[in-house]
Amino acid sequence: MAIAVQLKGRLKGRLILLFLSLIARVPLYPARAIGRLLGRLALKLEVRTCKVARQNLKHCLPALDERSREDILHGRMLHIGQTLFETPRVWNKSADWLKSHILDINGIDFFREALLSDKGIVLLVPHQGNWEVVGLWIAKQTAITSLYEPPKIKDLEEWIKTSRQNSGAKLVPTNSRGVAALLQALKRGETIGILPDQQPPGNAGVFAPLFKKPALTMTLVHKLLQRCEANVLFCAALRTPGGWSIHFTKSDPAIHSANQDESLTALNRGVERIAELELSQYQWEYKRFRQRPQGFLPVY
């Protein structure tokens, strides 16, 4: 029985990898067009992803009227489809191809200034636009170490990991050994990459306001900044016709505060500002509010 389950899982992984490998051969424009069609279908079928995103928008943006939130939801579902169909090509293509599709860089002076210092950079990349583009592009500009949690599908893991490491990125596990590697990289004056808007394990996070709502927020960034003096930048790659535009923004100075609550509040403010660059490209379908403070009603 166990062997049969294992074989079934392996076959599923191979089929998914084959599907993604085929998608990777589709040029960017038609890949995005197919993705938008998939997004429209998801809206029509009212899939679970759509329902979660709608609930998050209602929870985080109650001041907007329902029509405005539905417009954001519609755009979001189209962007989910585009992300799905463009990312395999991003993984599969060369650094020169990616460079040719970076059509604009906003805030590049913030990045250059941080690179010139010897303090290292904590690069915070929320789930906005296509975060894979950020990681692959940054790795060609400077040494970067990032936390990496492998996907459950082993065949897919090899493809993703090879793509990221070929770009020059160093991947470390999401455990104490990986955190130590991040700290060492910062002390060498290098760059580290962190996705700051994932819900952490209960023992690695505390509640801090996100869109004025309590969200379990990672304490990792605060702890790293208390161990070394580093520059902190937020970054996102927004989808634009023909490619992506990269956006760098400075963090709120309070992110360096020794007070953990102040630091985490500043971190989430940075996430909000990146999301507000284009609300329809932010990952509203993620159940960020699964855990709630005692006495609060569930969101989902």
mmCIF file of C-alpha atoms in Angstrom:
data_model
loop_
_atom_site.group_PDB
_atom_site.id
_atom_site.type_symbol
_atom_site.label_atom_id
_atom_site.label_comp_id
_atom_site.label_asym_id
_atom_site.label_seq_id
_atom_site.Cartn_x
_atom_site.Cartn_y
_atom_site.Cartn_z
ATOM 1 C CA MET A 1 0.000 0.000 0.000
ATOM 2 C CA ALA A 2 2.778 2.423 0.960
ATOM 3 C CA ILE A 3 4.632 1.655 -2.287
ATOM 4 C CA ALA A 4 1.484 2.359 -4.309
ATOM 5 C CA VAL A 5 1.007 5.723 -2.606
ATOM 6 C CA GLN A 6 4.666 6.562 -3.195
ATOM 7 C CA LEU A 7 4.411 5.667 -6.892
ATOM 8 C CA LYS A 8 1.216 7.691 -7.239
ATOM 9 C CA GLY A 9 2.917 10.707 -5.686
ATOM 10 C CA ARG A 10 5.930 10.333 -7.948
ATOM 11 C CA LEU A 11 3.707 10.085 -11.043
ATOM 12 C CA LYS A 12 1.795 13.176 -9.978
ATOM 13 C CA GLY A 13 5.070 15.039 -9.522
ATOM 14 C CA ARG A 14 6.333 13.998 -12.954
ATOM 15 C CA LEU A 15 3.084 15.072 -14.624
ATOM 16 C CA ILE A 16 3.163 18.476 -12.939
ATOM 17 C CA LEU A 17 6.801 18.936 -13.920
ATOM 18 C CA LEU A 18 5.982 17.966 -17.522
ATOM 19 C CA PHE A 19 3.122 20.477 -17.558
ATOM 20 C CA LEU A 20 5.340 23.267 -16.206
ATOM 21 C CA SER A 21 8.127 22.361 -18.634
ATOM 22 C CA LEU A 22 5.694 22.776 -21.516
ATOM 23 C CA ILE A 23 4.470 26.109 -20.149
ATOM 24 C CA ALA A 24 8.083 27.284 -19.911
ATOM 25 C CA ARG A 25 8.313 27.057 -23.709
ATOM 26 C CA VAL A 26 5.403 29.444 -24.249
ATOM 27 C CA PRO A 27 6.483 33.056 -24.937
ATOM 28 C CA LEU A 28 5.593 35.609 -22.276
ATOM 29 C CA TYR A 29 2.703 37.367 -24.034
ATOM 30 C CA PRO A 30 0.637 34.257 -24.889
ATOM 31 C CA ALA A 31 1.518 32.698 -21.527
ATOM 32 C CA ARG A 32 0.010 35.689 -19.767
ATOM 33 C CA ALA A 33 -3.038 35.595 -22.051
ATOM 34 C CA ILE A 34 -3.639 31.948 -21.126
ATOM 35 C CA GLY A 35 -3.181 32.862 -17.465
ATOM 36 C CA ARG A 36 -5.831 35.573 -17.692
ATOM 37 C CA LEU A 37 -8.254 33.072 -19.207
ATOM 38 C CA LEU A 38 -7.575 30.733 -16.293
ATOM 39 C CA GLY A 39 -8.220 33.581 -13.867
ATOM 40 C CA ARG A 40 -11.568 34.386 -15.496
ATOM 41 C CA LEU A 41 -12.549 30.734 -15.262
ATOM 42 C CA ALA A 42 -11.629 30.675 -11.567
ATOM 43 C CA LEU A 43 -13.848 33.715 -11.008
ATOM 44 C CA LYS A 44 -16.749 32.127 -12.840
ATOM 45 C CA LEU A 45 -16.414 28.898 -10.853
ATOM 46 C CA GLU A 46 -15.978 30.761 -7.546
ATOM 47 C CA VAL A 47 -13.052 28.548 -6.551
ATOM 48 C CA ARG A 48 -11.778 28.519 -2.958
ATOM 49 C CA THR A 49 -8.887 30.830 -3.841
ATOM 50 C CA CYS A 50 -11.405 33.420 -4.977
ATOM 51 C CA LYS A 51 -13.414 33.109 -1.753
ATOM 52 C CA VAL A 52 -10.348 33.498 0.494
ATOM 53 C CA ALA A 53 -9.161 36.558 -1.437
ATOM 54 C CA ARG A 54 -12.601 38.160 -1.176
ATOM 55 C CA GLN A 55 -12.662 37.578 2.580
ATOM 56 C CA ASN A 56 -9.165 39.047 3.034
ATOM 57 C CA LEU A 57 -10.099 42.135 1.011
ATOM 58 C CA LYS A 58 -13.218 42.638 3.122
ATOM 59 C CA HIS A 59 -11.213 42.147 6.311
ATOM 60 C CA CYS A 60 -8.310 44.429 5.381
ATOM 61 C CA LEU A 61 -10.044 47.095 3.294
ATOM 62 C CA PRO A 62 -13.460 47.619 4.915
ATOM 63 C CA ALA A 63 -13.504 51.303 3.950
ATOM 64 C CA LEU A 64 -13.767 50.371 0.272
ATOM 65 C CA ASP A 65 -17.210 49.687 -1.114
ATOM 66 C CA GLU A 66 -18.026 46.181 -2.301
ATOM 67 C CA ARG A 67 -17.783 47.109 -5.993
ATOM 68 C CA SER A 68 -14.233 48.433 -5.522
ATOM 69 C CA ARG A 69 -13.171 45.292 -3.662
ATOM 70 C CA GLU A 70 -14.715 43.117 -6.381
ATOM 71 C CA ASP A 71 -12.729 45.041 -8.997
ATOM 72 C CA ILE A 72 -9.536 44.312 -7.053
ATOM 73 C CA LEU A 73 -10.548 40.660 -6.735
ATOM 74 C CA HIS A 74 -11.187 40.404 -10.469
ATOM 75 C CA GLY A 75 -7.756 41.829 -11.217
ATOM 76 C CA ARG A 76 -6.143 39.588 -8.635
ATOM 77 C CA MET A 77 -7.505 36.397 -10.143
ATOM 78 C CA LEU A 78 -6.178 37.422 -13.563
ATOM 79 C CA HIS A 79 -2.769 38.075 -12.013
ATOM 80 C CA ILE A 80 -2.738 34.688 -10.241
ATOM 81 C CA GLY A 81 -3.226 32.990 -13.596
ATOM 82 C CA GLN A 82 -0.488 35.075 -15.179
ATOM 83 C CA THR A 83 1.925 34.280 -12.356
ATOM 84 C CA LEU A 84 1.266 30.573 -12.813
ATOM 85 C CA PHE A 85 1.908 30.662 -16.554
ATOM 86 C CA GLU A 86 4.853 33.106 -16.639
ATOM 87 C CA THR A 87 6.930 31.803 -13.722
ATOM 88 C CA PRO A 88 8.082 28.532 -15.361
ATOM 89 C CA ARG A 89 9.452 30.640 -18.216
ATOM 90 C CA VAL A 90 11.220 32.914 -15.719
ATOM 91 C CA TRP A 91 12.853 29.842 -14.163
ATOM 92 C CA ASN A 92 13.770 28.433 -17.552
ATOM 93 C CA LYS A 93 15.248 31.483 -19.276
ATOM 94 C CA SER A 94 18.668 33.124 -18.988
ATOM 95 C CA ALA A 95 19.677 36.107 -16.885
ATOM 96 C CA ASP A 96 20.013 38.151 -20.101
ATOM 97 C CA TRP A 97 16.408 37.326 -21.025
ATOM 98 C CA LEU A 98 15.196 38.453 -17.613
ATOM 99 C CA LYS A 99 17.278 41.628 -17.773
ATOM 100 C CA SER A 100 15.723 42.507 -21.126
ATOM 101 C CA HIS A 101 12.261 42.199 -19.578
ATOM 102 C CA ILE A 102 12.955 44.477 -16.607
ATOM 103 C CA LEU A 103 11.433 47.581 -18.152
ATOM 104 C CA ASP A 104 11.741 50.011 -15.270
ATOM 105 C CA ILE A 105 13.410 50.229 -11.853
ATOM 106 C CA ASN A 106 12.010 52.633 -9.277
ATOM 107 C CA GLY A 107 14.112 53.532 -6.241
ATOM 108 C CA ILE A 108 17.294 52.059 -7.689
ATOM 109 C CA ASP A 109 19.303 54.743 -5.854
ATOM 110 C CA PHE A 110 18.142 53.276 -2.529
ATOM 111 C CA PHE A 111 19.572 49.924 -3.598
ATOM 112 C CA ARG A 112 22.831 51.356 -4.919
ATOM 113 C CA GLU A 113 23.362 53.404 -1.781
ATOM 114 C CA ALA A 114 22.816 50.335 0.396
ATOM 115 C CA LEU A 115 25.246 48.303 -1.717
ATOM 116 C CA LEU A 116 27.973 50.901 -1.218
ATOM 117 C CA SER A 117 27.776 50.583 2.559
ATOM 118 C CA ASP A 118 29.429 47.705 4.382
ATOM 119 C CA LYS A 119 26.428 47.036 6.630
ATOM 120 C CA GLY A 120 24.678 44.442 4.481
ATOM 121 C CA ILE A 121 21.094 44.574 3.224
ATOM 122 C CA VAL A 122 17.952 42.929 4.550
ATOM 123 C CA LEU A 123 15.806 42.780 1.406
ATOM 124 C CA LEU A 124 12.151 42.229 2.273
ATOM 125 C CA VAL A 125 10.113 40.901 -0.659
ATOM 126 C CA PRO A 126 6.373 40.664 0.032
ATOM 127 C CA HIS A 127 4.161 38.441 -2.120
ATOM 128 C CA GLN A 128 3.461 41.180 -4.622
ATOM 129 C CA GLY A 129 3.674 40.886 -8.396
ATOM 130 C CA ASN A 130 6.200 38.150 -9.203
ATOM 131 C CA TRP A 131 8.650 37.685 -6.340
ATOM 132 C CA GLU A 132 10.634 35.080 -8.290
ATOM 133 C CA VAL A 133 11.683 37.862 -10.665
ATOM 134 C CA VAL A 134 13.077 39.872 -7.742
ATOM 135 C CA GLY A 135 15.179 36.994 -6.440
ATOM 136 C CA LEU A 136 16.636 36.067 -9.821
ATOM 137 C CA TRP A 137 17.397 39.684 -10.767
ATOM 138 C CA ILE A 138 18.970 40.593 -7.409
ATOM 139 C CA ALA A 139 21.230 37.527 -7.517
ATOM 140 C CA LYS A 140 22.864 38.971 -10.632
ATOM 141 C CA GLN A 141 23.540 42.291 -8.894
ATOM 142 C CA THR A 142 25.052 41.098 -5.623
ATOM 143 C CA ALA A 143 25.628 38.060 -3.403
ATOM 144 C CA ILE A 144 22.324 37.096 -1.791
ATOM 145 C CA THR A 145 21.371 34.426 0.738
ATOM 146 C CA SER A 146 17.713 33.475 1.069
ATOM 147 C CA LEU A 147 15.660 31.135 3.181
ATOM 148 C CA TYR A 148 14.257 28.257 1.153
ATOM 149 C CA GLU A 149 11.489 25.861 2.043
ATOM 150 C CA PRO A 150 11.287 23.091 -0.571
ATOM 151 C CA PRO A 151 7.923 22.364 -2.209
ATOM 152 C CA LYS A 152 6.331 19.022 -1.389
ATOM 153 C CA ILE A 153 6.844 17.795 -4.958
ATOM 154 C CA LYS A 154 10.472 16.656 -5.155
ATOM 155 C CA ASP A 155 10.784 16.900 -8.957
ATOM 156 C CA LEU A 156 9.589 20.492 -8.807
ATOM 157 C CA GLU A 157 12.019 21.248 -5.981
ATOM 158 C CA GLU A 158 15.009 20.309 -8.124
ATOM 159 C CA TRP A 159 13.889 22.581 -10.966
ATOM 160 C CA ILE A 160 13.205 25.605 -8.738
ATOM 161 C CA LYS A 161 16.351 25.185 -6.678
ATOM 162 C CA THR A 162 18.558 24.753 -9.754
ATOM 163 C CA SER A 163 17.061 27.875 -11.347
ATOM 164 C CA ARG A 164 17.654 30.014 -8.259
ATOM 165 C CA GLN A 165 21.158 28.718 -7.613
ATOM 166 C CA ASN A 166 22.163 29.104 -11.260
ATOM 167 C CA SER A 167 21.353 32.787 -10.888
ATOM 168 C CA GLY A 168 23.918 32.973 -8.087
ATOM 169 C CA ALA A 169 21.610 32.896 -5.072
ATOM 170 C CA LYS A 170 22.585 30.906 -2.007
ATOM 171 C CA LEU A 171 19.650 29.014 -0.500
ATOM 172 C CA VAL A 172 19.559 28.019 3.163
ATOM 173 C CA PRO A 173 16.960 25.959 5.080
ATOM 174 C CA THR A 174 14.230 27.506 7.218
ATOM 175 C CA ASN A 175 15.749 26.369 10.509
ATOM 176 C CA SER A 176 18.334 27.565 13.041
ATOM 177 C CA ARG A 177 21.175 26.672 10.670
ATOM 178 C CA GLY A 178 19.619 28.800 7.947
ATOM 179 C CA VAL A 179 19.063 31.743 10.296
ATOM 180 C CA ALA A 180 22.724 31.533 11.354
ATOM 181 C CA ALA A 181 23.721 31.664 7.674
ATOM 182 C CA LEU A 182 21.607 34.805 7.178
ATOM 183 C CA LEU A 183 23.311 36.502 10.112
ATOM 184 C CA GLN A 184 26.758 35.543 8.849
ATOM 185 C CA ALA A 185 25.947 36.943 5.398
ATOM 186 C CA LEU A 186 24.859 40.257 6.913
ATOM 187 C CA LYS A 187 28.027 40.458 8.979
ATOM 188 C CA ARG A 188 30.012 39.995 5.753
ATOM 189 C CA GLY A 189 28.153 42.998 4.331
ATOM 190 C CA GLU A 190 26.104 40.892 1.909
ATOM 191 C CA THR A 191 22.395 40.835 1.064
ATOM 192 C CA ILE A 192 19.776 38.485 2.480
ATOM 193 C CA GLY A 193 16.269 37.960 1.091
ATOM 194 C CA ILE A 194 13.191 37.305 3.233
ATOM 195 C CA LEU A 195 9.493 37.005 2.397
ATOM 196 C CA PRO A 196 8.080 39.000 5.329
ATOM 197 C CA ASP A 197 4.349 38.399 4.915
ATOM 198 C CA GLN A 198 4.127 34.663 5.525
ATOM 199 C CA GLN A 199 2.432 33.497 8.701
ATOM 200 C CA PRO A 200 5.220 32.070 10.884
ATOM 201 C CA PRO A 201 4.986 29.164 13.335
ATOM 202 C CA GLY A 202 3.433 30.266 16.607
ATOM 203 C CA ASN A 203 6.774 30.276 18.429
ATOM 204 C CA ALA A 204 8.387 32.474 15.755
ATOM 205 C CA GLY A 205 5.847 35.264 15.611
ATOM 206 C CA VAL A 206 3.706 37.692 17.556
ATOM 207 C CA PHE A 207 0.633 39.667 16.566
ATOM 208 C CA ALA A 208 1.186 43.060 14.958
ATOM 209 C CA PRO A 209 -1.173 45.300 12.975
ATOM 210 C CA LEU A 210 -1.473 44.684 9.246
ATOM 211 C CA PHE A 211 -4.036 46.919 7.562
ATOM 212 C CA LYS A 212 -5.061 47.750 11.157
ATOM 213 C CA LYS A 213 -5.875 44.095 11.872
ATOM 214 C CA PRO A 214 -3.800 41.808 14.138
ATOM 215 C CA ALA A 215 -1.716 39.413 12.046
ATOM 216 C CA LEU A 216 0.769 36.868 13.324
ATOM 217 C CA THR A 217 4.073 38.395 12.160
ATOM 218 C CA MET A 218 7.560 36.902 12.024
ATOM 219 C CA THR A 219 10.047 38.086 14.625
ATOM 220 C CA LEU A 220 13.040 36.951 12.549
ATOM 221 C CA VAL A 221 13.742 40.330 10.955
ATOM 222 C CA HIS A 222 13.631 42.110 14.308
ATOM 223 C CA LYS A 223 16.008 39.584 15.855
ATOM 224 C CA LEU A 224 18.472 39.851 12.985
ATOM 225 C CA LEU A 225 18.480 43.635 13.168
ATOM 226 C CA GLN A 226 19.201 43.488 16.887
ATOM 227 C CA ARG A 227 22.297 41.396 16.143
ATOM 228 C CA CYS A 228 23.760 43.601 13.422
ATOM 229 C CA GLU A 229 23.324 47.038 11.895
ATOM 230 C CA ALA A 230 21.966 46.522 8.389
ATOM 231 C CA ASN A 231 20.155 48.446 5.687
ATOM 232 C CA VAL A 232 16.526 47.413 5.195
ATOM 233 C CA LEU A 233 14.762 47.731 1.847
ATOM 234 C CA PHE A 234 11.445 46.464 0.546
ATOM 235 C CA CYS A 235 11.265 45.301 -3.055
ATOM 236 C CA ALA A 236 8.687 44.014 -5.533
ATOM 237 C CA ALA A 237 8.498 43.230 -9.255
ATOM 238 C CA LEU A 238 5.162 44.428 -10.625
ATOM 239 C CA ARG A 239 3.791 42.929 -13.801
ATOM 240 C CA THR A 240 3.690 45.390 -16.699
ATOM 241 C CA PRO A 241 3.023 44.895 -20.432
ATOM 242 C CA GLY A 242 6.035 43.074 -21.855
ATOM 243 C CA GLY A 243 7.790 42.405 -18.556
ATOM 244 C CA TRP A 244 8.143 43.763 -15.035
ATOM 245 C CA SER A 245 8.950 46.975 -13.181
ATOM 246 C CA ILE A 246 11.044 46.654 -10.038
ATOM 247 C CA HIS A 247 10.281 48.875 -7.059
ATOM 248 C CA PHE A 248 12.582 49.548 -4.100
ATOM 249 C CA THR A 249 11.303 51.416 -1.037
ATOM 250 C CA LYS A 250 13.024 52.294 2.213
ATOM 251 C CA SER A 251 11.690 50.840 5.435
ATOM 252 C CA ASP A 252 10.232 52.868 8.268
ATOM 253 C CA PRO A 253 13.195 53.683 10.601
ATOM 254 C CA ALA A 254 11.196 52.161 13.466
ATOM 255 C CA ILE A 255 11.956 48.713 12.048
ATOM 256 C CA HIS A 256 15.347 49.051 13.785
ATOM 257 C CA SER A 257 13.716 49.731 17.163
ATOM 258 C CA ALA A 258 14.776 47.582 20.100
ATOM 259 C CA ASN A 259 11.086 47.443 20.972
ATOM 260 C CA GLN A 260 9.773 44.368 19.178
ATOM 261 C CA ASP A 261 6.202 45.654 18.814
ATOM 262 C CA GLU A 262 7.416 48.885 17.198
ATOM 263 C CA SER A 263 9.728 46.973 14.874
ATOM 264 C CA LEU A 264 7.035 44.531 13.722
ATOM 265 C CA THR A 265 4.514 47.319 13.221
ATOM 266 C CA ALA A 266 7.044 49.066 10.965
ATOM 267 C CA LEU A 267 7.666 45.826 9.077
ATOM 268 C CA ASN A 268 3.958 45.406 8.350
ATOM 269 C CA ARG A 269 3.704 49.058 7.307
ATOM 270 C CA GLY A 270 6.313 48.286 4.676
ATOM 271 C CA VAL A 271 4.279 45.307 3.476
ATOM 272 C CA GLU A 272 1.196 47.531 3.210
ATOM 273 C CA ARG A 273 3.052 50.120 1.123
ATOM 274 C CA ILE A 274 4.260 47.460 -1.291
ATOM 275 C CA ALA A 275 0.746 45.992 -1.558
ATOM 276 C CA GLU A 276 -0.669 49.462 -2.223
ATOM 277 C CA LEU A 277 1.590 49.903 -5.260
ATOM 278 C CA GLU A 278 -1.069 47.835 -7.038
ATOM 279 C CA LEU A 279 -3.620 46.092 -4.852
ATOM 280 C CA SER A 280 -4.665 43.629 -7.548
ATOM 281 C CA GLN A 281 -1.154 42.138 -7.694
ATOM 282 C CA TYR A 282 -0.920 41.386 -3.968
ATOM 283 C CA GLN A 283 -1.402 37.809 -2.686
ATOM 284 C CA TRP A 284 -4.832 38.230 -1.076
ATOM 285 C CA GLU A 285 -5.574 34.522 -1.499
ATOM 286 C CA TYR A 286 -3.144 33.595 1.287
ATOM 287 C CA LYS A 287 -4.771 32.853 4.664
ATOM 288 C CA ARG A 288 -2.672 35.358 6.580
ATOM 289 C CA PHE A 289 -5.203 35.607 9.397
ATOM 290 C CA ARG A 290 -5.608 31.897 10.151
ATOM 291 C CA GLN A 291 -4.409 32.411 13.708
ATOM 292 C CA ARG A 292 -6.196 35.010 15.767
ATOM 293 C CA PRO A 293 -5.538 36.568 19.167
ATOM 294 C CA GLN A 294 -7.539 35.098 22.006
ATOM 295 C CA GLY A 295 -11.094 36.389 21.983
ATOM 296 C CA PHE A 296 -11.099 37.372 18.283
ATOM 297 C CA LEU A 297 -13.557 35.756 15.870
ATOM 298 C CA PRO A 298 -12.124 33.634 13.011
ATOM 299 C CA VAL A 299 -11.716 35.318 9.644
ATOM 300 C CA TYR A 300 -12.192 32.224 7.475
#
